[in-house]
CSV table of C-alpha atoms in Angstrom, one decimal:
chain,number,residue,atom,x,y,z
R,1,UNK,CA,22.9,-45.7,2.8
R,2,UNK,CA,21.2,-42.8,1.2
R,3,UNK,CA,23.7,-40.2,0.0
R,4,UNK,CA,22.6,-36.7,-1.0
R,5,UNK,CA,24.8,-34.3,-3.0
R,6,UNK,CA,25.0,-30.6,-2.3
R,7,UNK,CA,23.2,-29.9,-5.5
R,8,UNK,CA,20.2,-32.0,-4.4
R,9,UNK,CA,20.0,-30.5,-1.0
R,10,UNK,CA,20.3,-26.9,-2.4
R,11,UNK,CA,17.5,-27.8,-5.0
R,12,UNK,CA,15.3,-28.9,-2.3
R,13,UNK,CA,16.0,-26.0,0.0
R,14,UNK,CA,15.5,-23.4,-2.8
R,15,UNK,CA,12.3,-25.0,-4.0
R,16,UNK,CA,10.7,-24.8,-0.7
R,17,UNK,CA,12.3,-22.0,1.3
R,18,UNK,CA,12.3,-19.3,-1.3
R,19,UNK,CA,8.5,-19.4,-1.7
R,20,UNK,CA,8.0,-19.7,2.1
R,21,UNK,CA,9.9,-16.4,2.6
R,22,UNK,CA,7.4,-14.6,0.3
R,23,UNK,CA,4.5,-16.3,2.0
R,24,UNK,CA,5.7,-15.6,5.4
R,25,UNK,CA,6.5,-12.0,4.7
R,26,UNK,CA,3.0,-11.5,3.5
R,27,UNK,CA,1.4,-13.1,6.6
R,28,UNK,CA,3.6,-11.0,8.9
R,29,UNK,CA,2.5,-7.7,7.3
R,30,UNK,CA,-1.0,-8.1,6.0
R,31,UNK,CA,-3.9,-7.0,8.3
R,32,UNK,CA,-5.9,-9.5,10.5
R,33,UNK,CA,-3.4,-12.4,10.2
R,34,UNK,CA,-0.3,-10.2,10.6
R,35,UNK,CA,-1.5,-8.3,13.7
R,36,UNK,CA,-0.5,-8.9,17.3
R,37,UNK,CA,-3.7,-10.8,18.0
R,38,UNK,CA,-2.3,-13.8,15.9
R,39,UNK,CA,0.9,-15.3,17.6
R,40,UNK,CA,4.0,-15.4,15.6
R,41,UNK,CA,4.2,-19.2,15.9
R,42,UNK,CA,0.7,-19.6,14.4
R,43,UNK,CA,1.7,-17.3,11.5
R,44,UNK,CA,4.8,-19.5,10.7
R,45,UNK,CA,2.8,-22.7,10.9
R,46,UNK,CA,0.2,-21.1,8.6
R,47,UNK,CA,2.9,-20.1,6.1
R,48,UNK,CA,4.3,-23.6,6.3
R,49,UNK,CA,1.0,-25.1,5.4
R,50,UNK,CA,0.4,-22.7,2.6
R,51,UNK,CA,3.8,-23.6,1.2
R,52,UNK,CA,3.2,-27.3,1.4
R,53,UNK,CA,0.2,-26.9,-0.8
R,54,UNK,CA,1.7,-24.4,-3.2
R,55,UNK,CA,5.1,-25.9,-3.8
R,56,UNK,CA,4.2,-28.9,-5.9
R,57,UNK,CA,2.3,-26.6,-8.3
R,58,UNK,CA,4.9,-23.9,-8.7
R,59,UNK,CA,7.3,-23.4,-11.7
R,60,UNK,CA,10.9,-24.6,-11.2
R,61,UNK,CA,12.9,-22.5,-8.7
R,62,UNK,CA,16.4,-21.2,-9.5
R,63,UNK,CA,19.1,-23.6,-8.4
R,64,UNK,CA,21.4,-21.8,-6.0
R,65,UNK,CA,23.8,-22.8,-3.1
R,66,UNK,CA,21.8,-22.5,0.1
R,67,UNK,CA,24.6,-20.6,1.8
R,68,UNK,CA,25.9,-18.5,-1.1
R,69,UNK,CA,25.5,-14.8,-1.7
R,70,UNK,CA,22.9,-15.2,-4.6
R,71,UNK,CA,20.7,-17.3,-2.3
R,72,UNK,CA,20.6,-14.4,0.3
R,73,UNK,CA,19.8,-11.9,-2.4
R,74,UNK,CA,16.9,-14.1,-3.6
R,75,UNK,CA,15.7,-14.3,0.0
R,76,UNK,CA,15.8,-10.5,0.3
R,77,UNK,CA,13.9,-10.2,-2.9
R,78,UNK,CA,11.2,-12.6,-1.8
R,79,UNK,CA,10.8,-11.0,1.5
R,80,UNK,CA,10.5,-7.6,-0.1
R,81,UNK,CA,7.9,-8.9,-2.5
R,82,UNK,CA,5.8,-10.4,0.3
R,83,UNK,CA,6.0,-7.2,2.4
R,84,UNK,CA,5.0,-5.1,-0.6
R,85,UNK,CA,1.9,-7.2,-1.2
R,86,UNK,CA,1.0,-7.0,2.5
R,87,UNK,CA,1.6,-3.3,2.7
R,88,UNK,CA,-0.9,-2.8,-0.1
R,89,UNK,CA,-3.6,-4.4,2.2
R,90,UNK,CA,-2.4,-2.3,5.1
R,91,UNK,CA,-3.1,0.9,3.0
R,92,UNK,CA,-6.6,-0.3,2.3
R,93,UNK,CA,-7.4,-0.9,6.1
R,94,UNK,CA,-5.7,2.2,7.2
R,95,UNK,CA,-8.1,4.3,4.9
R,96,UNK,CA,-10.9,3.4,7.2
R,97,UNK,CA,-8.9,4.1,10.3
R,98,UNK,CA,-8.2,7.6,9.1
R,99,UNK,CA,-11.8,8.0,8.2
R,100,UNK,CA,-12.7,7.2,11.8
R,101,UNK,CA,-9.9,9.5,13.2
R,102,UNK,CA,-11.2,12.4,11.1
R,103,UNK,CA,-14.8,11.8,12.0
R,104,UNK,CA,-14.1,11.4,15.7
R,105,UNK,CA,-12.1,14.7,15.7
R,106,UNK,CA,-15.0,16.6,14.0
R,107,UNK,CA,-17.6,15.4,16.3
R,108,UNK,CA,-15.6,15.9,19.5
R,109,UNK,CA,-14.7,12.3,20.3
R,110,UNK,CA,-11.0,12.7,19.5
R,111,UNK,CA,-10.3,12.5,23.3
R,112,UNK,CA,-12.1,9.2,23.5
R,113,UNK,CA,-9.4,6.7,22.7
R,114,UNK,CA,-8.7,3.0,23.3
R,115,UNK,CA,-5.9,0.7,22.8
R,116,UNK,CA,-6.0,-1.2,19.5
R,117,UNK,CA,-5.2,-4.8,20.4
R,118,UNK,CA,-4.2,-5.6,16.9
R,119,UNK,CA,-1.5,-2.8,16.6
R,120,UNK,CA,-0.9,-2.0,20.2
R,121,UNK,CA,-1.5,1.8,19.8
R,122,UNK,CA,-4.2,4.2,21.1
R,123,UNK,CA,-6.7,5.1,18.5
R,124,UNK,CA,-10.0,6.9,18.6
R,125,UNK,CA,-13.2,4.9,19.4
R,126,UNK,CA,-14.7,5.7,16.1
R,127,UNK,CA,-11.5,4.7,14.3
R,128,UNK,CA,-11.5,1.3,16.2
R,129,UNK,CA,-15.2,0.8,15.2
R,130,UNK,CA,-14.3,1.4,11.5
R,131,UNK,CA,-11.4,-1.1,11.9
R,132,UNK,CA,-13.6,-3.9,13.3
R,133,UNK,CA,-16.3,-3.1,10.6
R,134,UNK,CA,-13.8,-3.3,7.7
R,135,UNK,CA,-12.3,-6.6,9.1
R,136,UNK,CA,-15.6,-8.3,9.4
R,137,UNK,CA,-16.6,-7.2,5.9
R,138,UNK,CA,-13.2,-8.2,4.5
R,139,UNK,CA,-13.7,-11.8,6.0
R,140,UNK,CA,-17.4,-12.0,5.1
R,141,UNK,CA,-16.7,-11.2,1.5
R,142,UNK,CA,-13.8,-13.7,1.2
R,143,UNK,CA,-11.3,-11.0,0.8
R,144,UNK,CA,-8.6,-13.2,2.4
R,145,UNK,CA,-9.3,-15.9,-0.2
R,146,UNK,CA,-8.6,-13.3,-3.0
R,147,UNK,CA,-5.3,-12.4,-1.4
R,148,UNK,CA,-4.2,-16.0,-1.2
R,149,UNK,CA,-5.3,-16.4,-4.9
R,150,UNK,CA,-3.2,-13.5,-5.8
R,151,UNK,CA,-0.3,-14.8,-3.8
R,152,UNK,CA,-0.4,-18.1,-5.7
R,153,UNK,CA,-0.6,-16.4,-9.0
R,154,UNK,CA,2.3,-14.2,-8.1
R,155,UNK,CA,4.7,-17.1,-8.3
R,156,UNK,CA,3.8,-17.4,-12.1
R,157,UNK,CA,3.5,-13.7,-13.0
R,158,UNK,CA,6.4,-12.7,-10.7
R,159,UNK,CA,8.7,-15.8,-10.6
R,160,UNK,CA,11.4,-16.2,-7.9
R,161,UNK,CA,14.5,-14.5,-9.1
R,162,UNK,CA,12.9,-12.3,-11.7
R,163,UNK,CA,14.3,-9.1,-10.1
R,164,UNK,CA,12.8,-6.2,-8.3
R,165,UNK,CA,10.2,-4.2,-9.8
R,166,UNK,CA,11.3,-0.7,-9.0
R,167,UNK,CA,8.5,0.9,-11.0
R,168,UNK,CA,5.9,-1.0,-9.0
R,169,UNK,CA,7.4,0.2,-5.7
R,170,UNK,CA,7.2,3.8,-6.9
R,171,UNK,CA,3.5,3.1,-7.6
R,172,UNK,CA,3.1,1.8,-4.1
R,173,UNK,CA,4.7,4.9,-2.7
R,174,UNK,CA,2.3,7.0,-4.8
R,175,UNK,CA,-0.7,5.1,-3.2
R,176,UNK,CA,0.0,6.7,0.2
R,177,UNK,CA,-1.9,9.8,-0.9
R,178,UNK,CA,-4.7,7.5,-1.9
R,179,UNK,CA,-5.2,6.4,1.7
R,180,UNK,CA,-6.0,9.9,3.0
R,181,UNK,CA,-8.2,10.6,0.0
R,182,UNK,CA,-10.2,7.4,0.5
R,183,UNK,CA,-10.6,8.1,4.2
R,184,UNK,CA,-11.9,11.6,3.5
R,185,UNK,CA,-14.3,10.4,0.9
R,186,UNK,CA,-15.7,7.9,3.3
R,187,UNK,CA,-16.6,10.6,5.9
R,188,UNK,CA,-17.2,13.6,3.7
R,189,UNK,CA,-21.0,13.5,4.1
R,190,UNK,CA,-20.7,13.3,7.9
R,191,UNK,CA,-18.2,16.0,7.9
R,192,UNK,CA,-20.5,18.2,5.8
R,193,UNK,CA,-23.4,17.5,8.2
R,194,UNK,CA,-21.3,18.4,11.3
R,195,UNK,CA,-20.2,21.6,9.5
R,196,UNK,CA,-23.8,22.6,9.1
R,197,UNK,CA,-24.4,21.9,12.8
R,198,UNK,CA,-21.4,24.1,13.8
R,199,UNK,CA,-22.6,26.9,11.5
R,200,UNK,CA,-26.0,26.6,13.2
R,201,UNK,CA,-24.5,27.0,16.7
R,202,UNK,CA,-22.5,30.0,15.4
R,203,UNK,CA,-25.7,31.6,14.2
R,204,UNK,CA,-27.5,30.9,17.6
R,205,UNK,CA,-24.5,32.5,19.3
R,206,UNK,CA,-24.8,35.7,17.4
R,207,UNK,CA,-28.5,35.7,17.8
R,208,UNK,CA,-28.5,35.0,21.5
R,209,UNK,CA,-25.1,36.1,23.0
R,210,UNK,CA,-26.3,35.2,26.5
R,211,UNK,CA,-26.6,31.6,25.4
R,212,UNK,CA,-23.8,29.4,26.8
R,213,UNK,CA,-22.8,27.7,23.6
R,214,UNK,CA,-20.1,25.6,25.2
R,215,UNK,CA,-22.5,24.0,27.7
R,216,UNK,CA,-25.0,22.9,25.1
R,217,UNK,CA,-22.9,22.8,21.9
R,218,UNK,CA,-20.5,20.1,22.9
R,219,UNK,CA,-23.0,17.5,24.0
R,220,UNK,CA,-25.4,18.3,21.2
R,221,UNK,CA,-22.6,18.0,18.6
R,222,UNK,CA,-21.6,14.7,20.2
R,223,UNK,CA,-25.1,13.3,20.0
R,224,UNK,CA,-25.8,14.5,16.5
R,225,UNK,CA,-22.5,13.1,15.4
R,226,UNK,CA,-23.4,9.7,16.7
R,227,UNK,CA,-26.7,10.0,14.8
R,228,UNK,CA,-25.0,11.0,11.6
R,229,UNK,CA,-22.6,8.0,12.0
R,230,UNK,CA,-25.6,5.7,12.4
R,231,UNK,CA,-27.2,7.2,9.3
R,232,UNK,CA,-24.0,6.9,7.3
R,233,UNK,CA,-23.7,3.2,8.0
R,234,UNK,CA,-26.5,2.6,5.5
R,235,UNK,CA,-24.1,3.4,2.7
R,236,UNK,CA,-20.9,1.9,4.1
R,237,UNK,CA,-21.2,-1.4,2.2
R,238,UNK,CA,-21.2,0.2,-1.3
R,239,UNK,CA,-18.3,2.4,-0.3
R,240,UNK,CA,-16.4,-0.6,1.0
R,241,UNK,CA,-16.9,-2.5,-2.3
R,242,UNK,CA,-15.5,0.3,-4.4
R,243,UNK,CA,-12.4,0.7,-2.2
R,244,UNK,CA,-11.9,-3.0,-1.8
R,245,UNK,CA,-12.2,-3.6,-5.6
R,246,UNK,CA,-9.6,-0.9,-6.2
R,247,UNK,CA,-7.2,-2.2,-3.5
R,248,UNK,CA,-7.4,-5.8,-4.6
R,249,UNK,CA,-6.9,-4.8,-8.2
R,250,UNK,CA,-3.9,-2.9,-7.3
R,251,UNK,CA,-2.6,-5.9,-5.4
R,252,UNK,CA,-3.1,-8.0,-8.4
R,253,UNK,CA,-1.2,-5.4,-10.5
R,254,UNK,CA,1.7,-5.3,-8.1
R,255,UNK,CA,2.0,-9.2,-8.4
R,256,UNK,CA,2.6,-8.9,-12.2
R,257,UNK,CA,5.9,-8.8,-13.8
R,258,UNK,CA,4.8,-6.5,-16.5
């Protein structure tokens, strides 16, 4: 009869479950996979499959009792590290969402909203368009593979039980301002063009006061805004590459212990 000691069971549990908490936390928070479009059970199965591949190649895990206080502290640390990595990706995606919201407000489409199936909230149509666009670009350029590569490297650069990196969390909090700045840069040419259009309408109103600017200004601004969005799509790829490179580089820096 096979007999297993508490130390052996605890070692097996820690060697598999501790990495799984980090992987599962990342998959629950990151865009695309962590949205409501992917069922919770599928995400858990996906995390289990990744751990089956990663665990044999990982450095030794700390040996702790599975039901002790140090084990729960390690679990909390791993969950926090996974959430931190996933939140970095959320910041990158939200930059494009904010860009769409700003552009929709400027061109008069702020009232045209739809339910975002991934987050379950109402967003502007232009914002939803930018969300789908950045999702397709992220998958087409293998951004998800880069994320999984950084996740695998994090177990070497940031081993389980190495402690919380408070400085890195402050850096992550400082990145919140980067989201609004990146979104504003994305739509700055379009906003400038719409500003010129609005100034032109103001000049027309002063030149011809009898002209009903509200009856022609709103639909014309809307049409010109759609034309400006169409023209600005020619440069969206280069802008995406700049912000994606910066976001993934910051993700890699967050996964380093020093």
